[in-house]
Backbone as XML, in Angstrom:
<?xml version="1.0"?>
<chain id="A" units="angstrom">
  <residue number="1" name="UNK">
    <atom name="N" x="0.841" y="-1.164" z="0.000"/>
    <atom name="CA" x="0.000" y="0.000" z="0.000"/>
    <atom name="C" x="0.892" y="1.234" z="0.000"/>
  </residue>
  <residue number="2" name="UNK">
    <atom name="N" x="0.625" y="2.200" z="-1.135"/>
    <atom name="CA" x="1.697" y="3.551" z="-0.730"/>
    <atom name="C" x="1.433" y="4.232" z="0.386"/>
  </residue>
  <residue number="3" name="UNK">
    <atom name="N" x="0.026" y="4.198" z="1.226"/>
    <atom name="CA" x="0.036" y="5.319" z="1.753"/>
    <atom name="C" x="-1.125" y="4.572" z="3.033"/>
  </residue>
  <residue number="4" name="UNK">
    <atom name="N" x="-0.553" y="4.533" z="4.158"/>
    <atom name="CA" x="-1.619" y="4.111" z="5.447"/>
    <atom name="C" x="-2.041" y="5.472" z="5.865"/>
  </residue>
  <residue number="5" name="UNK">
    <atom name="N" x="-2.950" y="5.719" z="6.435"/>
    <atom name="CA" x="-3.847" y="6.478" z="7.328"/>
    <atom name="C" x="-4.702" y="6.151" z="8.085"/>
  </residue>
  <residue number="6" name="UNK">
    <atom name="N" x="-4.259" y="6.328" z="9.711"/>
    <atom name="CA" x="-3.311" y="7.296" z="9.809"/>
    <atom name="C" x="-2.499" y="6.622" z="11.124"/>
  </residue>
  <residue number="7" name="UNK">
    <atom name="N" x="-1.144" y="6.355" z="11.018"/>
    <atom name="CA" x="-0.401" y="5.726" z="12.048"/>
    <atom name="C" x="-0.433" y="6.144" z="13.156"/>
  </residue>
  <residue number="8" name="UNK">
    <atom name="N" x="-0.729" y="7.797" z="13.472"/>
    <atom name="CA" x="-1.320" y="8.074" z="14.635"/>
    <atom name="C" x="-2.011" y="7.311" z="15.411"/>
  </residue>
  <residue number="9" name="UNK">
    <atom name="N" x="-3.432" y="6.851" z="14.602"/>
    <atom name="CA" x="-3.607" y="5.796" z="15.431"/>
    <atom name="C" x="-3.527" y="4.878" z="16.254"/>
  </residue>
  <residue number="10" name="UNK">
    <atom name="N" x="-2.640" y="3.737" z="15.436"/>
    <atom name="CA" x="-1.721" y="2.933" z="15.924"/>
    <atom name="C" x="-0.959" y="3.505" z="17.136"/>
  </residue>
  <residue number="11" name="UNK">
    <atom name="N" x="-0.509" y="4.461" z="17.116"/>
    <atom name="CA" x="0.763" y="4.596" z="18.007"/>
    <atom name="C" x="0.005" y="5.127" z="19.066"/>
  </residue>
  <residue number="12" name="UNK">
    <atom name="N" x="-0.895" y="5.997" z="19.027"/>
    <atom name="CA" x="-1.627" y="6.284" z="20.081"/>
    <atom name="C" x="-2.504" y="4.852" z="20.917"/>
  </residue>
  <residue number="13" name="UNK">
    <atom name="N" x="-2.845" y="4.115" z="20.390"/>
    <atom name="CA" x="-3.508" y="2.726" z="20.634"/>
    <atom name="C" x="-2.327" y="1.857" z="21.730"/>
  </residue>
  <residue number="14" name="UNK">
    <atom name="N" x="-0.925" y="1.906" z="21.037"/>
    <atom name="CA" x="-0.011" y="1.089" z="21.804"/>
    <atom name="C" x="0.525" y="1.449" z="22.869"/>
  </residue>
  <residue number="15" name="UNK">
    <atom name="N" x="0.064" y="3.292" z="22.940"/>
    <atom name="CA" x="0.602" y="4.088" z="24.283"/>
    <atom name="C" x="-0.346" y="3.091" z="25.017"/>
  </residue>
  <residue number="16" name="UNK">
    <atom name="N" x="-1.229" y="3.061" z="24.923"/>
    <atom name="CA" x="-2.472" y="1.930" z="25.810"/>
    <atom name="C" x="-2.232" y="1.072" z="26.168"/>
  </residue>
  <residue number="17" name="UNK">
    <atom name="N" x="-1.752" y="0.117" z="25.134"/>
    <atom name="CA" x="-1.757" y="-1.218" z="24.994"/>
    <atom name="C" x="-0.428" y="-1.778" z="24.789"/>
  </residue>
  <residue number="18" name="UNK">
    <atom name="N" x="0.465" y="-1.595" z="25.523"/>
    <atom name="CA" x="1.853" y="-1.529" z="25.365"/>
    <atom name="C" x="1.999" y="-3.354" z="24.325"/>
  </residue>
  <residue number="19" name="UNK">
    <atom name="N" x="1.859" y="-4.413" z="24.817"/>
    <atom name="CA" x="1.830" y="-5.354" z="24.338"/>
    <atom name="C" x="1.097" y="-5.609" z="23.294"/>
  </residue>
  <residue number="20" name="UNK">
    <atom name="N" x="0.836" y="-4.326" z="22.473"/>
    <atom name="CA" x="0.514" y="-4.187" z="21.178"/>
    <atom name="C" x="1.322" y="-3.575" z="19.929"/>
  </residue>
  <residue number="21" name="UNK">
    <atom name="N" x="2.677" y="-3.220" z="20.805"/>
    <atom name="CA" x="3.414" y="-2.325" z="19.897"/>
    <atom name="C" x="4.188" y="-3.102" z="18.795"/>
  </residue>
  <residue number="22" name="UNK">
    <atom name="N" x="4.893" y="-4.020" z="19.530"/>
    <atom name="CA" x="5.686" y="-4.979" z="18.086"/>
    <atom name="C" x="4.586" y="-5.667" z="17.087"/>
  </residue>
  <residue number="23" name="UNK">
    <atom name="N" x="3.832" y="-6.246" z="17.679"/>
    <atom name="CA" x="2.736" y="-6.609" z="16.417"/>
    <atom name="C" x="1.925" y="-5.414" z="15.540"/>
  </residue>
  <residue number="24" name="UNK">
    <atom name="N" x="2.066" y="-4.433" z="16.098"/>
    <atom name="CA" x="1.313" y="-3.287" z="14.745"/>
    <atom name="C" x="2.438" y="-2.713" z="14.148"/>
  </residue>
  <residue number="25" name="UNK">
    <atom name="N" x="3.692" y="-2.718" z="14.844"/>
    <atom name="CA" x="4.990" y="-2.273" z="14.221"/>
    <atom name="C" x="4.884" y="-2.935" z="12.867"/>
  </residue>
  <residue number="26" name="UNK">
    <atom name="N" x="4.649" y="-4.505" z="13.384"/>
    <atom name="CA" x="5.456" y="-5.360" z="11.923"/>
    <atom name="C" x="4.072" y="-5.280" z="11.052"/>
  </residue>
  <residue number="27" name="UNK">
    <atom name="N" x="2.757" y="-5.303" z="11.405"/>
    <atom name="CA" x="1.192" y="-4.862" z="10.553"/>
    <atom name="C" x="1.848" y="-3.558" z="10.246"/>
  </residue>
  <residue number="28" name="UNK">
    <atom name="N" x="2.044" y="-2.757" z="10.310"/>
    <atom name="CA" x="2.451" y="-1.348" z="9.391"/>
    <atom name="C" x="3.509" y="-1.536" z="8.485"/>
  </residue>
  <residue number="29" name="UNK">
    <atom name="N" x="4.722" y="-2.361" z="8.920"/>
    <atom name="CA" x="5.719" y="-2.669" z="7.753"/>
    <atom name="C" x="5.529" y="-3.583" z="7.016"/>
  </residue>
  <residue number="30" name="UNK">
    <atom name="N" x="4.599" y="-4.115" z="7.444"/>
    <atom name="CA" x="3.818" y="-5.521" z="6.429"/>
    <atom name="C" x="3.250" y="-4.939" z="5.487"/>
  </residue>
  <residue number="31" name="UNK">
    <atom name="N" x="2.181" y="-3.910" z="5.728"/>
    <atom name="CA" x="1.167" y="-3.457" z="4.818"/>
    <atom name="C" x="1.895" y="-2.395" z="3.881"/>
  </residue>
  <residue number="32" name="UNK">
    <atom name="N" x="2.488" y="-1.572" z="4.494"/>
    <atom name="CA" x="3.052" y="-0.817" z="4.270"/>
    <atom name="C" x="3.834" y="-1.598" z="2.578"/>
  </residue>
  <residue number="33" name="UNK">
    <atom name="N" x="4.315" y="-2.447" z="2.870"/>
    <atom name="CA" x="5.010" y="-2.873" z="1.211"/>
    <atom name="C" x="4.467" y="-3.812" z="0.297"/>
  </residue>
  <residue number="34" name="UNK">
    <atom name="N" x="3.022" y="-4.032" z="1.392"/>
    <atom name="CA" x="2.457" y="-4.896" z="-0.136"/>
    <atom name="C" x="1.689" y="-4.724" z="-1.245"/>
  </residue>
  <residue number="35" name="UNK">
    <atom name="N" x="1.564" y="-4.884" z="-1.775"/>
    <atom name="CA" x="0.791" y="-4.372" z="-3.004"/>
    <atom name="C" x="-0.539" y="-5.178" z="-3.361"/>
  </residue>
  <residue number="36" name="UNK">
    <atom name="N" x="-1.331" y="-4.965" z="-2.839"/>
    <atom name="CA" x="-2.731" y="-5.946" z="-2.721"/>
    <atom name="C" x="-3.539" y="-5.223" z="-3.979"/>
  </residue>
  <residue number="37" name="UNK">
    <atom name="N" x="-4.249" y="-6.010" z="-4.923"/>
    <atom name="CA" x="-4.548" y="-5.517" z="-6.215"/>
    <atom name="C" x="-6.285" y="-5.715" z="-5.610"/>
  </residue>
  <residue number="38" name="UNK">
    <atom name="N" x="-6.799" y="-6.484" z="-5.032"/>
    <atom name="CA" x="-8.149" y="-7.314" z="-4.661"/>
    <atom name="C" x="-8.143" y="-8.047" z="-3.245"/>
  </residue>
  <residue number="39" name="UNK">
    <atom name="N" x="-9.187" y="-7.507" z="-2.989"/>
    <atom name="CA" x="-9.406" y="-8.497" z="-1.349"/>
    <atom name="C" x="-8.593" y="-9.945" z="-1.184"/>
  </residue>
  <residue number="40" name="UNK">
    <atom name="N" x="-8.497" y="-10.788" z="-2.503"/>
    <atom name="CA" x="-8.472" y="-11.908" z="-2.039"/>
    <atom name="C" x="-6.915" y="-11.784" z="-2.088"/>
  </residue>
  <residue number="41" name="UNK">
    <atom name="N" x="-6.046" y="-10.991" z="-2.517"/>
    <atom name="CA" x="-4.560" y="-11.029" z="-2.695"/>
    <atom name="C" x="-4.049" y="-10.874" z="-0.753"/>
  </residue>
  <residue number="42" name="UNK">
    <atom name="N" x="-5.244" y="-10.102" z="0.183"/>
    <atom name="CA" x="-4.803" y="-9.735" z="1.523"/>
    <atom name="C" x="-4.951" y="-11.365" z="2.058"/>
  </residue>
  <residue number="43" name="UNK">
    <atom name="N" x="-6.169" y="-11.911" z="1.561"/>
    <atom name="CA" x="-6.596" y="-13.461" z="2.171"/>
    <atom name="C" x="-5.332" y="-14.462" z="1.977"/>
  </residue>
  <residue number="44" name="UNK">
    <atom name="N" x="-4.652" y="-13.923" z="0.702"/>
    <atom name="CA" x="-3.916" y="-15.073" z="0.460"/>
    <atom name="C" x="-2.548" y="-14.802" z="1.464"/>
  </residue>
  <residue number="45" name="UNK">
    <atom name="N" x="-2.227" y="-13.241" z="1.708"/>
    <atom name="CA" x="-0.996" y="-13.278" z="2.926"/>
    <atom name="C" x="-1.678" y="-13.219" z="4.410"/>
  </residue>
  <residue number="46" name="UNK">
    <atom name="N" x="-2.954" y="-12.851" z="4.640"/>
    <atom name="CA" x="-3.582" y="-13.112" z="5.726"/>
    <atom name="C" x="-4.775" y="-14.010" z="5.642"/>
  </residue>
  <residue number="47" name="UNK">
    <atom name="N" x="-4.274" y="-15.022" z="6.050"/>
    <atom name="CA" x="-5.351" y="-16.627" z="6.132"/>
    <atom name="C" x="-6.447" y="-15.832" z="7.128"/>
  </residue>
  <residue number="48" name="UNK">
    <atom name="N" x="-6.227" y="-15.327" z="8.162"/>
    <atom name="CA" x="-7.676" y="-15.046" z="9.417"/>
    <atom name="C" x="-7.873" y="-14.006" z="8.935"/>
  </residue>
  <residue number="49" name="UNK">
    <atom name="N" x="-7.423" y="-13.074" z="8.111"/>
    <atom name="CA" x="-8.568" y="-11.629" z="7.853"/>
    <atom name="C" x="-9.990" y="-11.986" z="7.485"/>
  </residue>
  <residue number="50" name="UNK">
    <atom name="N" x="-10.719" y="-11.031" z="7.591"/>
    <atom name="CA" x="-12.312" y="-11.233" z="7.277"/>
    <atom name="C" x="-12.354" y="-9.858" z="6.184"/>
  </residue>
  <residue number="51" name="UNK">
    <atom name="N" x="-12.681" y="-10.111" z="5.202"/>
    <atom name="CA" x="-12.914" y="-9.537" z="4.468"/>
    <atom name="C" x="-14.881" y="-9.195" z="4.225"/>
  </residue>
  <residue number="52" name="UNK">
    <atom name="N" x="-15.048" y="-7.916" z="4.503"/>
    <atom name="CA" x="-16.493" y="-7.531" z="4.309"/>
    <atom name="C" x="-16.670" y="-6.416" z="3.353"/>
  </residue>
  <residue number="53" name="UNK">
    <atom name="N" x="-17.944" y="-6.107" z="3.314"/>
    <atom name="CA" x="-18.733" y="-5.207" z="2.516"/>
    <atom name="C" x="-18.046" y="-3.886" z="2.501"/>
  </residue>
  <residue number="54" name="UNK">
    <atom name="N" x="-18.070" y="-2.840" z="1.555"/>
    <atom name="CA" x="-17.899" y="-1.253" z="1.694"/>
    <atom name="C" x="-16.419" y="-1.195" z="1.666"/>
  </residue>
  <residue number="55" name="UNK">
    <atom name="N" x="-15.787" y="-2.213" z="1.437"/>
    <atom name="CA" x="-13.927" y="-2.571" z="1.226"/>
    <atom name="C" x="-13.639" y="-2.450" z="2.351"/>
  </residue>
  <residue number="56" name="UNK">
    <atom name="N" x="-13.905" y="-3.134" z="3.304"/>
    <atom name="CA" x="-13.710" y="-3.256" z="4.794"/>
    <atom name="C" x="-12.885" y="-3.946" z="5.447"/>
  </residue>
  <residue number="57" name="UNK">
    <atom name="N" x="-11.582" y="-4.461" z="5.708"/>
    <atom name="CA" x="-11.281" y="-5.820" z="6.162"/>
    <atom name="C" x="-10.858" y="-5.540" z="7.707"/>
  </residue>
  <residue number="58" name="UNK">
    <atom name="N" x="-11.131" y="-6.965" z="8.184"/>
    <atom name="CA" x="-10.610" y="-6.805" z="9.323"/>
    <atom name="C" x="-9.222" y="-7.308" z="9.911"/>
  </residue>
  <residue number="59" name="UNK">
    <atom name="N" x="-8.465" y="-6.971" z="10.667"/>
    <atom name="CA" x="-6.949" y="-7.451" z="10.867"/>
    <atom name="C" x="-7.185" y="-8.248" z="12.171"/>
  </residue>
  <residue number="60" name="UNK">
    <atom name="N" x="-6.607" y="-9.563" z="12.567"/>
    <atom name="CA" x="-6.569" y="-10.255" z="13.842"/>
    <atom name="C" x="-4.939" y="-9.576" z="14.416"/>
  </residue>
  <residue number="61" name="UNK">
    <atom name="N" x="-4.936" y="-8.801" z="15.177"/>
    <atom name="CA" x="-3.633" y="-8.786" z="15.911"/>
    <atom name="C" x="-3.395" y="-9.115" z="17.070"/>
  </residue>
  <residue number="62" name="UNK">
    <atom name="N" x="-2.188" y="-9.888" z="17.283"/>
    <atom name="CA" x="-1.673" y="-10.587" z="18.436"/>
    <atom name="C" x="-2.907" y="-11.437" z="18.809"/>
  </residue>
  <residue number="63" name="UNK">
    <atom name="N" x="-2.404" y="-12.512" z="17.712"/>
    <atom name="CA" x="-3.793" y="-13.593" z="18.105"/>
    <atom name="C" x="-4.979" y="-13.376" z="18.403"/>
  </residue>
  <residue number="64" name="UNK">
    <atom name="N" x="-5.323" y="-12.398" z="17.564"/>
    <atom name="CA" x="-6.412" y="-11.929" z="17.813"/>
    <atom name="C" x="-6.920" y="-11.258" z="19.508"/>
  </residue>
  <residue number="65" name="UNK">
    <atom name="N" x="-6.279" y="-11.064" z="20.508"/>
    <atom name="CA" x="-6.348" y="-9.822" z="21.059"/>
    <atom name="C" x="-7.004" y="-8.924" z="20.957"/>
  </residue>
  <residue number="66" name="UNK">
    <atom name="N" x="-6.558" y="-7.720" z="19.495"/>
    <atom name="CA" x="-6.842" y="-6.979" z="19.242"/>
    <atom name="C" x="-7.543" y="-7.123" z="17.971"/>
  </residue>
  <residue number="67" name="UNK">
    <atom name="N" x="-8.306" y="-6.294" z="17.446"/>
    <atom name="CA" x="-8.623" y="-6.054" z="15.881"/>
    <atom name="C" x="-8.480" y="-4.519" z="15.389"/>
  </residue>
  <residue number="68" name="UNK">
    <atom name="N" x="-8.269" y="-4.882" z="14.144"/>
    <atom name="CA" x="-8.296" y="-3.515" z="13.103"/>
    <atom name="C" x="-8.812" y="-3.631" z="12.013"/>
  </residue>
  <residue number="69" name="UNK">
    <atom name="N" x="-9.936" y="-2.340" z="11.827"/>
    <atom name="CA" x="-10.846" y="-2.230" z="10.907"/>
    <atom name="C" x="-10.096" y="-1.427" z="9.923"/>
  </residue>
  <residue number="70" name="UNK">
    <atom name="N" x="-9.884" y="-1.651" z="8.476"/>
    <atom name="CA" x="-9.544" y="-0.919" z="7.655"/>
    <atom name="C" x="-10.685" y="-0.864" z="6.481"/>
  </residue>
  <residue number="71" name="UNK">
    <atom name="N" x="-10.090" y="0.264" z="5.848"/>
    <atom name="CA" x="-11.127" y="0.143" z="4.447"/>
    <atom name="C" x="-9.767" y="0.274" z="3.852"/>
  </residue>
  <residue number="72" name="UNK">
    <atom name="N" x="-9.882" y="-0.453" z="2.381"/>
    <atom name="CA" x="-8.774" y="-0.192" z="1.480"/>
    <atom name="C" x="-9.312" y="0.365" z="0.428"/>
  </residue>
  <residue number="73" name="UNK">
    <atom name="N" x="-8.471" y="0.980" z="-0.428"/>
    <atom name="CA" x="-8.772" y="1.667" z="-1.947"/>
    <atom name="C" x="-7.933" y="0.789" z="-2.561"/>
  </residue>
  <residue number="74" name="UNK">
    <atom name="N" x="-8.197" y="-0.264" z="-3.371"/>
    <atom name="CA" x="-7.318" y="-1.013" z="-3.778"/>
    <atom name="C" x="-6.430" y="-0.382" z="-5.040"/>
  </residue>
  <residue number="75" name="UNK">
    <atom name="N" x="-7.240" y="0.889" z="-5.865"/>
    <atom name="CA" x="-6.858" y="0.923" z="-7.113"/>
    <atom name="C" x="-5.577" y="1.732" z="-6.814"/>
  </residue>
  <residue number="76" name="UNK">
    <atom name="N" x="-5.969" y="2.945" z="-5.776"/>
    <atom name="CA" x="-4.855" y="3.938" z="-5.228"/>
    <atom name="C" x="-4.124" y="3.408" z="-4.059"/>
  </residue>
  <residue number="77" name="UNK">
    <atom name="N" x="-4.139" y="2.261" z="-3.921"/>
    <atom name="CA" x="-3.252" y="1.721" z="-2.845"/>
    <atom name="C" x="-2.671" y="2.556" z="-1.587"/>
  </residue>
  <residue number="78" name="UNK">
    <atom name="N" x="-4.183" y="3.223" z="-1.139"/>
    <atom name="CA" x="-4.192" y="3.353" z="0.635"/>
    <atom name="C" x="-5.399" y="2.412" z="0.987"/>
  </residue>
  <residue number="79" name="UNK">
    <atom name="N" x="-4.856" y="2.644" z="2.571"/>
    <atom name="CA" x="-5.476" y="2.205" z="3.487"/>
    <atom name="C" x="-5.574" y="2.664" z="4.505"/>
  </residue>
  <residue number="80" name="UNK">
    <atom name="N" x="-6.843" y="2.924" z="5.149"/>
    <atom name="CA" x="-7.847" y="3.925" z="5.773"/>
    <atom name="C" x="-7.859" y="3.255" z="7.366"/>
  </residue>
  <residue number="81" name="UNK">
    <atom name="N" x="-7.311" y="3.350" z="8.451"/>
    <atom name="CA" x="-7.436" y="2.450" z="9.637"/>
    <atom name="C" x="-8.894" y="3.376" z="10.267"/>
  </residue>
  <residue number="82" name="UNK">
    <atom name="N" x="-9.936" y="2.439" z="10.198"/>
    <atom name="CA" x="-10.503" y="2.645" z="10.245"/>
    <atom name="C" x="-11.937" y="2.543" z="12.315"/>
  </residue>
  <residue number="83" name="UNK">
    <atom name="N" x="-10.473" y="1.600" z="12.969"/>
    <atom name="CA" x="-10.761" y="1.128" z="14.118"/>
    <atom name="C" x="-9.809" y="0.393" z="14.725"/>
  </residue>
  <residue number="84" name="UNK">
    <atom name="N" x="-9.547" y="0.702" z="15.970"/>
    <atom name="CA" x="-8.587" y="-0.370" z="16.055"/>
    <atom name="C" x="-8.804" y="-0.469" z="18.353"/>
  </residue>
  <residue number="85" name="UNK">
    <atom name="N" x="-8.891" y="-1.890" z="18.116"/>
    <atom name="CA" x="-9.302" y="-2.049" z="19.757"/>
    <atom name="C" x="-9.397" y="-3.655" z="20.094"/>
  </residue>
  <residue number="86" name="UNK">
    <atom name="N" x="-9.864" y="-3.742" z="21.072"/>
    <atom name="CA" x="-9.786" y="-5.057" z="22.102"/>
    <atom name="C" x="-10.812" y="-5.839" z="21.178"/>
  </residue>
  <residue number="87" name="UNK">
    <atom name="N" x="-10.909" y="-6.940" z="21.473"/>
    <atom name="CA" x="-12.570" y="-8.041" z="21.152"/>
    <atom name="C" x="-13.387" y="-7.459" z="21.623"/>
  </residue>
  <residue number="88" name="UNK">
    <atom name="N" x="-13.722" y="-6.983" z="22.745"/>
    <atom name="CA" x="-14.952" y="-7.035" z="23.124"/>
    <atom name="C" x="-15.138" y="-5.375" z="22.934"/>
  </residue>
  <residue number="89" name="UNK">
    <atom name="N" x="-14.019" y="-4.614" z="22.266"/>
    <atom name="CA" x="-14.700" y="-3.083" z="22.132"/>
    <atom name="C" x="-15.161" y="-3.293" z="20.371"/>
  </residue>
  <residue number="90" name="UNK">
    <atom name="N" x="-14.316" y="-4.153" z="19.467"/>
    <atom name="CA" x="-14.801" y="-4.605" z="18.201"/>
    <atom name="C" x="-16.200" y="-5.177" z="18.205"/>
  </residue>
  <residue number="91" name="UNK">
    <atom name="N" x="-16.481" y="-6.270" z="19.451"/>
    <atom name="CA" x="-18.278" y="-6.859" z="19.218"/>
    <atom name="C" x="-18.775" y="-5.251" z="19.098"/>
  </residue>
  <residue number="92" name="UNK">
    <atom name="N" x="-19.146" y="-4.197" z="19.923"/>
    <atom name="CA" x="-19.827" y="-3.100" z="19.973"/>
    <atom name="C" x="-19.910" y="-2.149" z="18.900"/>
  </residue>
  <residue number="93" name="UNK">
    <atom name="N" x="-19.316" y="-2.175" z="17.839"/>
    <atom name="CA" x="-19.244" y="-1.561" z="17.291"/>
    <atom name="C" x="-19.708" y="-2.387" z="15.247"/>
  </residue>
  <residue number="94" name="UNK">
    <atom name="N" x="-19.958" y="-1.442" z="14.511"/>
    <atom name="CA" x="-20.868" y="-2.326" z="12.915"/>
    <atom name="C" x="-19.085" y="-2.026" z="12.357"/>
  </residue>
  <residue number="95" name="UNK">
    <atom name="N" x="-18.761" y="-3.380" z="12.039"/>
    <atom name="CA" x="-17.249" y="-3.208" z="11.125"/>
    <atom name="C" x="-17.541" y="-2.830" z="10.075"/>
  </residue>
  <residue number="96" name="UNK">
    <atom name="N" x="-19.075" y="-2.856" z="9.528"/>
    <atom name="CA" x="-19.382" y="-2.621" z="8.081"/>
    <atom name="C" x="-19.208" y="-1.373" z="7.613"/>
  </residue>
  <residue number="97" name="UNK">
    <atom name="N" x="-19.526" y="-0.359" z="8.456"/>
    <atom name="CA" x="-20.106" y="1.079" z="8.699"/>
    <atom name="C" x="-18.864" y="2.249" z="9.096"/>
  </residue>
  <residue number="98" name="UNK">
    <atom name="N" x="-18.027" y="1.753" z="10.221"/>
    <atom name="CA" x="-17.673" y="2.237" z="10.565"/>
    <atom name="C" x="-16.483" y="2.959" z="9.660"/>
  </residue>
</chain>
């Protein structure tokens, strides 16, 4: 992806969640260089993503722990972080929508 938005996020999230920092480190340098053309190109380097409606996917981090909602633009290769929190703050919230 050329362009994430917005790592703020992230980094503000791991001030929190300290045992979240090396796993979104390496999810930002992961994403950060791949070049995903179609949903199913993320499925094929991430087996547990969930891919939904409105270009939505979701990220399992640190064994699922945590999740992150993104939307991608596949054609302009960003990606929009669109949520990012515990299991049980992800049940509360529509991944579709948000």
């Amino acid at each position: 992806m050329k362009r994430i938005v917005a790592k703020r996020t992230i980094r503000n999230f791991w001030e929190k969640h300290n045992d979240s920092k090396v796993y979104l480190e390496t999810w930002y340098q992961t994403v950060k260089n791949a070049e995903w053309l179609k949903p199913s190109d993320i499925k094929e380097f991430y087996a547990s993503v969930s891919i939904l409606k409105n270009s939505r996917v979701v990220f399992n981090i640190k064994g699922n722990d945590y999740r992150l909602v993104a939307k991608v633009n596949y054609e302009r290769q960003w990606l929009f972080i669109r949520f990012i929190g515990t299991h049980a703050e992800y049940d509360k919230i529509d991944a579709n929508t948000i």
